[in-house]
Amino acid sequence: MNDIHQRELLRRALEAIDQASSATQHSLNERVAGSLEQNPGPIGIGRMMALSRRGDALNRIAHEIHELLDEWPTRPTAAPVRLSA
């Protein structure tokens, strides 16, 4: 992609997607940590799965934008899930 305006738009979109991905991962980490203390039940498990799918989708979109820009991130796009508090 050579158009400088499109590249800049994609970079801004990528920043927003990275922020949304980080927020989603943070929410998932909090739910997982909370579920270690108590049984989340089927609704809680469903919410965790929905957050996980949303995070995966955001990461796939970010990967595709990186491919369009032919630039690759220098850091991981999502924090790992912590299983211990």
PDB file of N, CA, C and O in Angstrom, residues 27-66:
ATOM      1  N   SER A  27     -10.569  -7.216  30.637  1.00  0.00           N
ATOM      2  CA  SER A  27     -11.857  -7.698  31.156  1.00  0.00           C
ATOM      3  C   SER A  27     -11.861  -9.214  31.295  1.00  0.00           C
ATOM      4  O   SER A  27     -12.357  -9.759  32.292  1.00  0.00           O
ATOM      5  N   LEU A  28     -11.312  -9.896  30.301  1.00  0.00           N
ATOM      6  CA  LEU A  28     -11.250 -11.357  30.360  1.00  0.00           C
ATOM      7  C   LEU A  28     -10.372 -11.806  31.523  1.00  0.00           C
ATOM      8  O   LEU A  28     -10.737 -12.722  32.266  1.00  0.00           O
ATOM      9  N   ASN A  29      -9.227 -11.167  31.703  1.00  0.00           N
ATOM     10  CA  ASN A  29      -8.338 -11.512  32.819  1.00  0.00           C
ATOM     11  C   ASN A  29      -9.052 -11.355  34.160  1.00  0.00           C
ATOM     12  O   ASN A  29      -8.920 -12.201  35.055  1.00  0.00           O
ATOM     13  N   GLU A  30      -9.828 -10.262  34.310  1.00  0.00           N
ATOM     14  CA  GLU A  30     -10.557 -10.042  35.562  1.00  0.00           C
ATOM     15  C   GLU A  30     -11.612 -11.123  35.781  1.00  0.00           C
ATOM     16  O   GLU A  30     -11.782 -11.613  36.893  1.00  0.00           O
ATOM     17  N   ARG A  31     -12.330 -11.498  34.719  1.00  0.00           N
ATOM     18  CA  ARG A  31     -13.356 -12.543  34.857  1.00  0.00           C
ATOM     19  C   ARG A  31     -12.729 -13.883  35.207  1.00  0.00           C
ATOM     20  O   ARG A  31     -13.249 -14.622  36.030  1.00  0.00           O
ATOM     21  N   VAL A  32     -11.616 -14.202  34.553  1.00  0.00           N
ATOM     22  CA  VAL A  32     -10.945 -15.474  34.847  1.00  0.00           C
ATOM     23  C   VAL A  32     -10.471 -15.486  36.292  1.00  0.00           C
ATOM     24  O   VAL A  32     -10.652 -16.470  37.008  1.00  0.00           O
ATOM     25  N   ALA A  33      -9.864 -14.391  36.733  1.00  0.00           N
ATOM     26  CA  ALA A  33      -9.385 -14.319  38.112  1.00  0.00           C
ATOM     27  C   ALA A  33     -10.555 -14.459  39.091  1.00  0.00           C
ATOM     28  O   ALA A  33     -10.448 -15.150  40.099  1.00  0.00           O
ATOM     29  N   GLY A  34     -11.689 -13.827  38.777  1.00  0.00           N
ATOM     30  CA  GLY A  34     -12.871 -13.939  39.641  1.00  0.00           C
ATOM     31  C   GLY A  34     -13.439 -15.341  39.655  1.00  0.00           C
ATOM     32  O   GLY A  34     -13.959 -15.805  40.670  1.00  0.00           O
ATOM     33  N   SER A  35     -13.329 -16.038  38.535  1.00  0.00           N
ATOM     34  CA  SER A  35     -13.896 -17.389  38.470  1.00  0.00           C
ATOM     35  C   SER A  35     -13.059 -18.388  39.263  1.00  0.00           C
ATOM     36  O   SER A  35     -13.552 -19.452  39.624  1.00  0.00           O
ATOM     37  N   LEU A  36     -11.813 -18.041  39.550  1.00  0.00           N
ATOM     38  CA  LEU A  36     -10.985 -18.930  40.363  1.00  0.00           C
ATOM     39  C   LEU A  36     -11.451 -18.932  41.820  1.00  0.00           C
ATOM     40  O   LEU A  36     -11.244 -19.902  42.532  1.00  0.00           O
ATOM     41  N   GLU A  37     -12.094 -17.842  42.242  1.00  0.00           N
ATOM     42  CA  GLU A  37     -12.559 -17.721  43.615  1.00  0.00           C
ATOM     43  C   GLU A  37     -13.960 -18.293  43.805  1.00  0.00           C
ATOM     44  O   GLU A  37     -14.321 -18.708  44.891  1.00  0.00           O
ATOM     45  N   GLN A  38     -14.765 -18.288  42.754  1.00  0.00           N
ATOM     46  CA  GLN A  38     -16.131 -18.807  42.841  1.00  0.00           C
ATOM     47  C   GLN A  38     -16.535 -19.399  41.501  1.00  0.00           C
ATOM     48  O   GLN A  38     -15.973 -19.065  40.481  1.00  0.00           O
ATOM     49  N   ASN A  39     -17.512 -20.260  41.526  1.00  0.00           N
ATOM     50  CA  ASN A  39     -17.993 -20.889  40.301  1.00  0.00           C
ATOM     51  C   ASN A  39     -18.790 -19.857  39.504  1.00  0.00           C
ATOM     52  O   ASN A  39     -19.799 -19.351  39.974  1.00  0.00           O
ATOM     53  N   PRO A  40     -18.359 -19.548  38.251  1.00  0.00           N
ATOM     54  CA  PRO A  40     -19.053 -18.514  37.491  1.00  0.00           C
ATOM     55  C   PRO A  40     -20.393 -18.960  36.911  1.00  0.00           C
ATOM     56  O   PRO A  40     -21.197 -18.128  36.503  1.00  0.00           O
ATOM     57  N   GLY A  41     -20.649 -20.250  36.856  1.00  0.00           N
ATOM     58  CA  GLY A  41     -21.907 -20.743  36.288  1.00  0.00           C
ATOM     59  C   GLY A  41     -21.918 -20.623  34.779  1.00  0.00           C
ATOM     60  O   GLY A  41     -21.010 -20.073  34.171  1.00  0.00           O
ATOM     61  N   PRO A  42     -22.979 -21.156  34.162  1.00  0.00           N
ATOM     62  CA  PRO A  42     -23.036 -21.157  32.699  1.00  0.00           C
ATOM     63  C   PRO A  42     -23.048 -19.764  32.072  1.00  0.00           C
ATOM     64  O   PRO A  42     -22.439 -19.540  31.035  1.00  0.00           O
ATOM     65  N   ILE A  43     -23.722 -18.819  32.713  1.00  0.00           N
ATOM     66  CA  ILE A  43     -23.770 -17.461  32.151  1.00  0.00           C
ATOM     67  C   ILE A  43     -22.391 -16.814  32.228  1.00  0.00           C
ATOM     68  O   ILE A  43     -21.935 -16.192  31.263  1.00  0.00           O
ATOM     69  N   GLY A  44     -21.705 -16.982  33.338  1.00  0.00           N
ATOM     70  CA  GLY A  44     -20.358 -16.431  33.486  1.00  0.00           C
ATOM     71  C   GLY A  44     -19.375 -17.050  32.505  1.00  0.00           C
ATOM     72  O   GLY A  44     -18.547 -16.351  31.920  1.00  0.00           O
ATOM     73  N   ILE A  45     -19.486 -18.356  32.309  1.00  0.00           N
ATOM     74  CA  ILE A  45     -18.624 -19.043  31.333  1.00  0.00           C
ATOM     75  C   ILE A  45     -18.919 -18.521  29.932  1.00  0.00           C
ATOM     76  O   ILE A  45     -18.010 -18.257  29.144  1.00  0.00           O
ATOM     77  N   GLY A  46     -20.200 -18.346  29.618  1.00  0.00           N
ATOM     78  CA  GLY A  46     -20.583 -17.808  28.315  1.00  0.00           C
ATOM     79  C   GLY A  46     -20.024 -16.414  28.086  1.00  0.00           C
ATOM     80  O   GLY A  46     -19.558 -16.098  26.993  1.00  0.00           O
ATOM     81  N   ARG A  47     -20.041 -15.597  29.125  1.00  0.00           N
ATOM     82  CA  ARG A  47     -19.489 -14.235  29.005  1.00  0.00           C
ATOM     83  C   ARG A  47     -17.984 -14.280  28.793  1.00  0.00           C
ATOM     84  O   ARG A  47     -17.447 -13.492  28.010  1.00  0.00           O
ATOM     85  N   MET A  48     -17.305 -15.182  29.486  1.00  0.00           N
ATOM     86  CA  MET A  48     -15.856 -15.317  29.288  1.00  0.00           C
ATOM     87  C   MET A  48     -15.546 -15.776  27.866  1.00  0.00           C
ATOM     88  O   MET A  48     -14.620 -15.280  27.227  1.00  0.00           O
ATOM     89  N   MET A  49     -16.340 -16.713  27.371  1.00  0.00           N
ATOM     90  CA  MET A  49     -16.129 -17.188  26.002  1.00  0.00           C
ATOM     91  C   MET A  49     -16.391 -16.081  24.992  1.00  0.00           C
ATOM     92  O   MET A  49     -15.661 -15.939  24.004  1.00  0.00           O
ATOM     93  N   ALA A  50     -17.420 -15.271  25.231  1.00  0.00           N
ATOM     94  CA  ALA A  50     -17.715 -14.153  24.330  1.00  0.00           C
ATOM     95  C   ALA A  50     -16.566 -13.148  24.322  1.00  0.00           C
ATOM     96  O   ALA A  50     -16.169 -12.653  23.263  1.00  0.00           O
ATOM     97  N   LEU A  51     -16.023 -12.850  25.493  1.00  0.00           N
ATOM     98  CA  LEU A  51     -14.879 -11.944  25.568  1.00  0.00           C
ATOM     99  C   LEU A  51     -13.676 -12.531  24.835  1.00  0.00           C
ATOM    100  O   LEU A  51     -12.965 -11.818  24.131  1.00  0.00           O
ATOM    101  N   SER A  52     -13.470 -13.816  24.999  1.00  0.00           N
ATOM    102  CA  SER A  52     -12.352 -14.475  24.328  1.00  0.00           C
ATOM    103  C   SER A  52     -12.514 -14.401  22.805  1.00  0.00           C
ATOM    104  O   SER A  52     -11.557 -14.093  22.081  1.00  0.00           O
ATOM    105  N   ARG A  53     -13.722 -14.668  22.325  1.00  0.00           N
ATOM    106  CA  ARG A  53     -13.971 -14.589  20.868  1.00  0.00           C
ATOM    107  C   ARG A  53     -13.777 -13.166  20.360  1.00  0.00           C
ATOM    108  O   ARG A  53     -13.222 -12.945  19.286  1.00  0.00           O
ATOM    109  N   ARG A  54     -14.238 -12.186  21.139  1.00  0.00           N
ATOM    110  CA  ARG A  54     -14.074 -10.785  20.740  1.00  0.00           C
ATOM    111  C   ARG A  54     -12.588 -10.427  20.658  1.00  0.00           C
ATOM    112  O   ARG A  54     -12.146  -9.790  19.700  1.00  0.00           O
ATOM    113  N   GLY A  55     -11.821 -10.858  21.653  1.00  0.00           N
ATOM    114  CA  GLY A  55     -10.375 -10.600  21.638  1.00  0.00           C
ATOM    115  C   GLY A  55      -9.699 -11.258  20.451  1.00  0.00           C
ATOM    116  O   GLY A  55      -8.841 -10.649  19.798  1.00  0.00           O
ATOM    117  N   ASP A  56     -10.080 -12.504  20.161  1.00  0.00           N
ATOM    118  CA  ASP A  56      -9.517 -13.198  18.992  1.00  0.00           C
ATOM    119  C   ASP A  56      -9.842 -12.464  17.706  1.00  0.00           C
ATOM    120  O   ASP A  56      -8.986 -12.313  16.834  1.00  0.00           O
ATOM    121  N   ALA A  57     -11.081 -11.999  17.572  1.00  0.00           N
ATOM    122  CA  ALA A  57     -11.484 -11.285  16.360  1.00  0.00           C
ATOM    123  C   ALA A  57     -10.685  -9.987  16.207  1.00  0.00           C
ATOM    124  O   ALA A  57     -10.203  -9.663  15.114  1.00  0.00           O
ATOM    125  N   LEU A  58     -10.534  -9.252  17.303  1.00  0.00           N
ATOM    126  CA  LEU A  58      -9.757  -8.013  17.241  1.00  0.00           C
ATOM    127  C   LEU A  58      -8.305  -8.292  16.855  1.00  0.00           C
ATOM    128  O   LEU A  58      -7.720  -7.550  16.059  1.00  0.00           O
ATOM    129  N   ASN A  59      -7.740  -9.347  17.397  1.00  0.00           N
ATOM    130  CA  ASN A  59      -6.357  -9.688  17.055  1.00  0.00           C
ATOM    131  C   ASN A  59      -6.220 -10.108  15.595  1.00  0.00           C
ATOM    132  O   ASN A  59      -5.234  -9.777  14.938  1.00  0.00           O
ATOM    133  N   ARG A  60      -7.216 -10.830  15.066  1.00  0.00           N
ATOM    134  CA  ARG A  60      -7.181 -11.207  13.638  1.00  0.00           C
ATOM    135  C   ARG A  60      -7.264  -9.971  12.752  1.00  0.00           C
ATOM    136  O   ARG A  60      -6.552  -9.857  11.750  1.00  0.00           O
ATOM    137  N   ILE A  61      -8.142  -9.042  13.115  1.00  0.00           N
ATOM    138  CA  ILE A  61      -8.277  -7.807  12.340  1.00  0.00           C
ATOM    139  C   ILE A  61      -6.965  -7.024  12.372  1.00  0.00           C
ATOM    140  O   ILE A  61      -6.498  -6.525  11.341  1.00  0.00           O
ATOM    141  N   ALA A  62      -6.357  -6.922  13.555  1.00  0.00           N
ATOM    142  CA  ALA A  62      -5.074  -6.217  13.673  1.00  0.00           C
ATOM    143  C   ALA A  62      -4.018  -6.892  12.797  1.00  0.00           C
ATOM    144  O   ALA A  62      -3.243  -6.205  12.122  1.00  0.00           O
ATOM    145  N   HIS A  63      -3.998  -8.206  12.793  1.00  0.00           N
ATOM    146  CA  HIS A  63      -3.034  -8.940  11.971  1.00  0.00           C
ATOM    147  C   HIS A  63      -3.236  -8.615  10.484  1.00  0.00           C
ATOM    148  O   HIS A  63      -2.273  -8.393   9.747  1.00  0.00           O
ATOM    149  N   GLU A  64      -4.493  -8.568  10.056  1.00  0.00           N
ATOM    150  CA  GLU A  64      -4.776  -8.264   8.654  1.00  0.00           C
ATOM    151  C   GLU A  64      -4.367  -6.840   8.297  1.00  0.00           C
ATOM    152  O   GLU A  64      -3.860  -6.592   7.200  1.00  0.00           O
ATOM    153  N   ILE A  65      -4.556  -5.899   9.217  1.00  0.00           N
ATOM    154  CA  ILE A  65      -4.126  -4.524   8.950  1.00  0.00           C
ATOM    155  C   ILE A  65      -2.605  -4.466   8.863  1.00  0.00           C
ATOM    156  O   ILE A  65      -2.050  -3.780   7.999  1.00  0.00           O
ATOM    157  N   HIS A  66      -1.921  -5.199   9.744  1.00  0.00           N
ATOM    158  CA  HIS A  66      -0.458  -5.249   9.657  1.00  0.00           C
ATOM    159  C   HIS A  66      -0.020  -5.799   8.304  1.00  0.00           C
ATOM    160  O   HIS A  66       0.946  -5.310   7.717  1.00  0.00           O
TER     161      HIS A  66
END
